[in-house]
Tab-separated table of C-alpha atoms in Angstrom:
chain	number	residue	atom	x	y	z
A	173	MET	CA	-12.556	24.179	-3.516
A	174	SER	CA	-9.587	21.926	-1.974
A	175	ARG	CA	-8.819	18.454	-2.873
A	176	TYR	CA	-7.713	16.598	0.309
A	177	CYS	CA	-5.462	12.955	0.684
A	178	LEU	CA	-4.299	11.407	2.704
A	179	VAL	CA	-1.226	9.243	1.907
A	180	THR	CA	0.518	6.873	4.345
A	181	GLY	CA	4.392	6.162	4.689
A	182	ALA	CA	5.181	9.007	3.096
A	183	SER	CA	8.336	9.347	3.565
A	184	SER	CA	10.451	7.705	0.752
A	185	GLY	CA	9.419	5.303	-2.044
A	186	LEU	CA	5.925	5.296	-3.710
A	187	GLY	CA	4.747	6.977	-0.792
A	188	ARG	CA	6.633	9.688	-1.066
A	189	GLU	CA	6.497	9.693	-5.037
A	190	LEU	CA	2.235	9.756	-4.687
A	191	ALA	CA	2.223	13.110	-2.107
A	192	ILE	CA	4.787	14.703	-4.805
A	193	GLN	CA	2.439	13.845	-7.848
A	194	TYR	CA	-0.970	14.639	-5.974
A	195	ALA	CA	1.020	17.960	-4.777
A	196	ASN	CA	1.750	18.767	-8.230
A	197	GLU	CA	-2.074	18.196	-9.055
A	198	GLY	CA	-3.183	21.402	-6.926
A	199	TRP	CA	-3.485	18.588	-4.180
A	200	GLN	CA	-3.694	18.826	-0.081
A	201	VAL	CA	-2.269	16.515	0.781
A	202	ILE	CA	-1.196	14.884	4.232
A	203	ALA	CA	1.846	12.929	4.189
A	204	VAL	CA	1.969	9.778	6.973
A	205	ALA	CA	4.902	8.254	8.387
A	206	ARG	CA	7.313	7.830	11.396
A	207	SER	CA	10.281	10.139	10.284
A	208	VAL	CA	10.084	14.031	10.748
A	209	ASN	CA	13.162	14.594	8.911
A	210	ALA	CA	11.693	13.341	5.672
A	211	LEU	CA	7.947	15.075	5.923
A	212	ASN	CA	9.656	18.657	6.702
A	213	GLU	CA	11.483	17.665	3.729
A	214	LEU	CA	9.065	16.944	1.690
A	215	HIS	CA	6.689	20.384	3.286
A	216	ASN	CA	10.012	22.287	2.286
A	217	GLN	CA	10.150	21.412	-1.143
A	218	HIS	CA	5.906	21.271	-1.643
A	219	ASN	CA	3.982	23.559	0.126
A	220	SER	CA	0.944	22.189	-0.416
A	221	ILE	CA	2.544	18.373	0.967
A	222	HIS	CA	1.311	18.961	4.851
A	223	ALA	CA	3.820	16.831	7.546
A	224	PHE	CA	2.028	14.080	9.712
A	225	PRO	CA	4.136	12.203	11.458
A	226	LEU	CA	2.376	9.330	13.049
A	227	ASP	CA	3.018	5.630	13.818
A	228	LEU	CA	0.613	3.527	12.704
A	229	THR	CA	0.511	0.669	15.187
A	230	ASN	CA	-0.026	3.175	17.831
A	231	THR	CA	-4.446	3.051	17.563
A	232	GLU	CA	-4.374	5.645	20.367
A	233	LEU	CA	-2.453	8.422	19.464
A	234	PHE	CA	-3.270	7.498	15.886
A	235	SER	CA	-6.953	8.212	17.163
A	236	ALA	CA	-5.957	11.576	18.717
A	237	ALA	CA	-4.687	12.795	15.878
A	238	VAL	CA	-7.006	11.679	13.350
A	239	GLU	CA	-9.538	13.694	16.026
A	240	GLN	CA	-7.307	16.575	15.646
A	241	LEU	CA	-6.770	16.114	11.997
A	242	SER	CA	-11.203	16.612	11.923
A	243	GLN	CA	-11.435	19.621	12.721
A	244	GLN	CA	-8.813	21.274	10.501
A	245	ILE	CA	-10.050	20.299	6.847
A	246	PRO	CA	-13.771	19.381	6.000
A	247	ALA	CA	-13.280	15.990	4.762
A	248	LEU	CA	-10.574	13.266	2.921
A	249	ASP	CA	-11.574	13.096	-0.534
A	250	LEU	CA	-8.337	10.241	-0.926
A	251	VAL	CA	-6.955	8.052	1.245
A	252	ILE	CA	-4.181	6.432	-0.114
A	253	LEU	CA	-2.685	3.493	2.690
A	254	ASN	CA	0.209	2.883	1.407
A	255	ALA	CA	2.569	2.203	4.300
A	256	GLY	CA	4.313	-1.743	5.157
A	257	SER	CA	7.209	-2.846	5.800
A	258	CYS	CA	8.741	-6.570	4.317
A	259	ASP	CA	11.607	-8.918	6.502
A	260	TYR	CA	12.470	-12.293	4.886
A	261	VAL	CA	12.279	-15.146	7.225
A	262	ASP	CA	14.216	-18.816	7.532
A	263	ALA	CA	11.735	-21.270	7.450
A	264	THR	CA	14.059	-23.613	9.717
A	265	ASN	CA	13.118	-21.362	12.694
A	266	LEU	CA	10.470	-18.750	12.265
A	267	PRO	CA	11.280	-15.609	14.006
A	268	LEU	CA	7.755	-14.632	15.377
A	269	ASP	CA	8.440	-11.107	16.348
A	270	ILE	CA	9.060	-10.157	12.673
A	271	PHE	CA	5.737	-11.872	12.132
A	272	ASP	CA	4.185	-9.644	15.093
A	273	ARG	CA	6.103	-6.963	13.474
A	274	THR	CA	4.955	-7.128	9.842
A	275	MET	CA	1.392	-8.050	10.918
A	276	ALA	CA	1.209	-5.031	12.657
A	277	LEU	CA	2.080	-2.885	10.400
A	278	ASN	CA	1.177	-4.116	7.138
A	279	PHE	CA	-2.312	-5.535	8.326
A	280	GLN	CA	-3.752	-4.744	11.497
A	281	ALA	CA	-2.135	-0.712	11.487
A	282	GLN	CA	-3.989	-0.264	7.865
A	283	VAL	CA	-7.389	-2.184	10.006
A	284	ALA	CA	-7.548	0.730	12.581
A	285	ALA	CA	-6.519	3.622	9.628
A	286	VAL	CA	-9.689	2.365	7.861
A	287	LYS	CA	-12.193	2.225	11.059
A	288	LEU	CA	-10.249	6.076	12.068
A	289	LEU	CA	-10.463	7.964	8.439
A	290	LEU	CA	-14.128	6.091	7.209
A	291	PRO	CA	-15.725	9.205	8.417
A	292	LEU	CA	-13.563	11.944	7.266
A	293	LEU	CA	-13.511	10.139	3.323
A	294	GLN	CA	-17.620	9.745	3.866
A	295	LYS	CA	-17.562	13.423	4.395
A	296	SER	CA	-16.477	13.791	1.101
A	297	GLU	CA	-18.839	13.501	-2.075
A	298	LEU	CA	-16.266	11.235	-4.074
A	299	GLY	CA	-14.528	9.617	-1.236
A	300	THR	CA	-12.333	6.928	-2.237
A	301	LEU	CA	-9.928	4.567	-0.071
A	302	ALA	CA	-7.538	2.927	-1.830
A	303	VAL	CA	-5.510	-0.122	0.047
A	304	VAL	CA	-1.628	-0.134	-1.294
A	305	SER	CA	-1.227	-4.518	-0.982
A	306	SER	CA	1.102	-6.368	-3.447
A	307	LEU	CA	0.914	-9.225	-6.608
A	308	ALA	CA	2.953	-11.357	-3.784
A	309	HIS	CA	0.761	-12.793	-2.162
A	310	LEU	CA	-0.199	-14.836	-5.371
A	311	PHE	CA	2.618	-17.283	-5.449
A	312	PRO	CA	4.091	-18.619	-2.822
A	313	PHE	CA	7.842	-17.045	-3.050
A	314	THR	CA	10.514	-18.147	-0.802
A	315	LYS	CA	11.562	-16.534	2.688
A	316	ALA	CA	8.062	-14.512	1.876
A	317	GLU	CA	6.222	-16.233	4.353
A	318	ALA	CA	5.567	-12.919	7.357
A	319	TYR	CA	5.134	-10.684	4.242
A	320	GLY	CA	2.788	-12.377	1.415
A	321	ALA	CA	0.662	-13.365	4.813
A	322	SER	CA	-0.193	-10.010	5.790
A	323	LYS	CA	-0.233	-9.111	2.209
A	324	ALA	CA	-2.893	-11.755	1.322
A	325	ALA	CA	-4.645	-10.551	4.624
A	326	LEU	CA	-4.856	-6.872	3.557
A	327	SER	CA	-5.969	-7.494	0.295
A	328	TYR	CA	-9.052	-9.808	1.807
A	329	PHE	CA	-9.742	-7.085	3.467
A	330	ALA	CA	-10.420	-4.834	0.527
A	331	ASP	CA	-12.003	-6.984	-1.201
A	332	SER	CA	-14.556	-7.256	1.637
A	333	LEU	CA	-14.192	-4.035	2.661
A	334	ARG	CA	-15.590	-2.840	-0.417
A	335	VAL	CA	-18.893	-4.853	-0.803
A	336	ASP	CA	-19.664	-4.174	3.026
A	337	LEU	CA	-19.804	0.500	1.726
A	338	THR	CA	-21.177	-0.713	-1.383
A	339	ASP	CA	-24.029	1.969	0.037
A	340	SER	CA	-21.584	4.064	2.047
A	341	GLY	CA	-20.672	6.397	-0.275
A	342	VAL	CA	-16.883	5.876	-0.074
A	343	ARG	CA	-15.717	3.979	-3.325
A	344	VAL	CA	-12.573	0.800	-2.620
A	345	CYS	CA	-10.038	0.197	-4.831
A	346	LEU	CA	-7.584	-2.445	-3.922
A	347	ILE	CA	-3.676	-1.813	-5.973
A	348	GLU	CA	-1.441	-4.515	-5.915
A	349	PRO	CA	2.058	-3.954	-7.248
A	350	GLY	CA	4.707	-5.926	-8.773
A	351	PHE	CA	8.378	-5.051	-8.362
A	352	VAL	CA	8.424	-1.098	-7.614
A	353	ASP	CA	12.262	0.392	-6.905
A	354	THR	CA	12.018	1.538	-4.008
A	355	PRO	CA	14.561	1.888	-0.535
A	356	LEU	CA	11.855	-1.016	0.472
A	357	THR	CA	13.145	-3.484	-2.421
A	358	GLN	CA	16.573	-2.102	-2.985
A	359	LYS	CA	17.340	-4.266	0.140
A	360	ASN	CA	16.807	-7.182	-1.878
A	361	ASP	CA	19.620	-9.617	-3.256
A	362	PHE	CA	17.598	-11.561	-5.958
A	363	LYS	CA	16.396	-10.465	-9.418
A	364	MET	CA	13.026	-8.835	-9.962
A	365	PRO	CA	11.212	-9.040	-13.004
A	366	PHE	CA	9.541	-6.254	-14.574
A	367	LEU	CA	10.880	-3.964	-11.825
A	368	LEU	CA	9.014	-0.242	-12.391
A	369	GLN	CA	10.190	2.973	-11.896
A	370	VAL	CA	8.547	4.535	-8.969
A	371	GLU	CA	7.777	7.766	-10.970
A	372	ASP	CA	5.813	4.965	-13.523
A	373	ALA	CA	4.297	3.280	-10.224
A	374	ALA	CA	2.929	6.734	-8.573
A	375	ALA	CA	1.400	7.464	-12.352
A	376	ARG	CA	-0.138	4.286	-12.443
A	377	ILE	CA	-1.799	4.438	-9.396
A	378	ARG	CA	-3.306	8.250	-10.071
A	379	THR	CA	-4.512	6.892	-13.266
A	380	GLY	CA	-6.409	3.869	-12.307
A	381	LEU	CA	-8.019	6.194	-9.592
A	382	GLN	CA	-8.573	8.830	-11.364
A	383	ALA	CA	-10.504	6.266	-13.378
A	384	GLN	CA	-12.295	4.920	-10.546
A	385	GLN	CA	-11.050	0.966	-10.990
A	386	GLN	CA	-11.941	-1.486	-8.307
A	387	ARG	CA	-8.347	-2.807	-8.784
A	388	ILE	CA	-4.992	-1.783	-10.050
A	389	ARG	CA	-2.211	-4.334	-10.785
A	390	PHE	CA	0.764	-3.886	-12.650
A	391	PRO	CA	2.663	-4.623	-14.765
A	392	LYS	CA	0.549	-7.111	-16.510
A	393	ARG	CA	3.385	-9.198	-17.526
A	394	LEU	CA	3.975	-10.048	-14.070
A	395	VAL	CA	0.249	-10.423	-13.364
A	396	TRP	CA	-0.149	-12.523	-16.461
A	397	SER	CA	2.908	-14.420	-15.625
A	398	LEU	CA	1.791	-15.102	-11.983
A	399	HIS	CA	-1.734	-16.066	-13.312
A	400	LEU	CA	-0.199	-18.600	-15.541
A	401	LEU	CA	1.709	-20.322	-12.638
A	402	ASN	CA	-0.920	-20.665	-10.740
A	403	LEU	CA	-3.223	-22.304	-13.735
A	404	LEU	CA	-0.224	-25.141	-13.440
A	405	PRO	CA	-1.444	-27.732	-11.249
A	406	TYR	CA	-0.620	-28.004	-7.532
A	407	SER	CA	1.849	-30.319	-7.491
A	408	LEU	CA	3.690	-29.105	-10.445
A	409	ARG	CA	3.269	-25.440	-9.089
A	410	CYS	CA	5.288	-26.453	-5.972
A	411	LYS	CA	8.005	-27.626	-7.812
A	412	VAL	CA	8.393	-24.047	-9.161
A	413	ALA	CA	7.850	-22.561	-6.651
A	414	SER	CA	10.497	-24.844	-4.368
A	415	GLY	CA	13.120	-23.916	-7.307
A	416	MET	CA	12.917	-20.471	-7.071
A	417	ARG	CA	14.158	-20.790	-3.224
A	418	GLN	CA	16.864	-18.828	-2.682
A	419	PRO	CA	20.382	-20.435	-0.811
């Protein structure tokens, strides 16, 4: 019997690698992203990866696409909400368009995805909803006001959602990676501690999901470092954060 997995942000980076790894395990993978060419390339390489081009921020088109999908498959056994973007900001002249765009994709689109995909997950005997956030919200990193705020909102949403879906038959897993070597992070002009290769990060996520973990955080060295920083007195924590500022 086929198992169905839907992965958003599947055109590159972590989403693409997750789609490939699940396809290699025998899953039927619905790969969601805006890039038609990248999705078609994935499908040409893996017959069990099915291109599903879609702009997640367009809720009307998203709803119509899910309605079409529900007529093609019996259920979704796993949904990995991985799509997201990161833009850094200048605090002296906050770019409102970046905040709008970041919150629209990193948070609002994820809420819409849960609303629209939940019925298909509930049709599975073991439906799992995995929400990919970030460790970034655990510490006030420089220029990350938009990105960090969106991920903080997303993590809280996932934790609260788990509480309210306890009796729904759908498990909720919050995934909070550190730095992963992807096209998104390759734009960064600062040192990224404990940087992981995308294959390693995807394998860690699959292992955690297989073990039915409620929260997957990695790498542990970065998790522990951030926790130690948060144990500092607040004024000292602020000084440490200020010392990390980029010119």
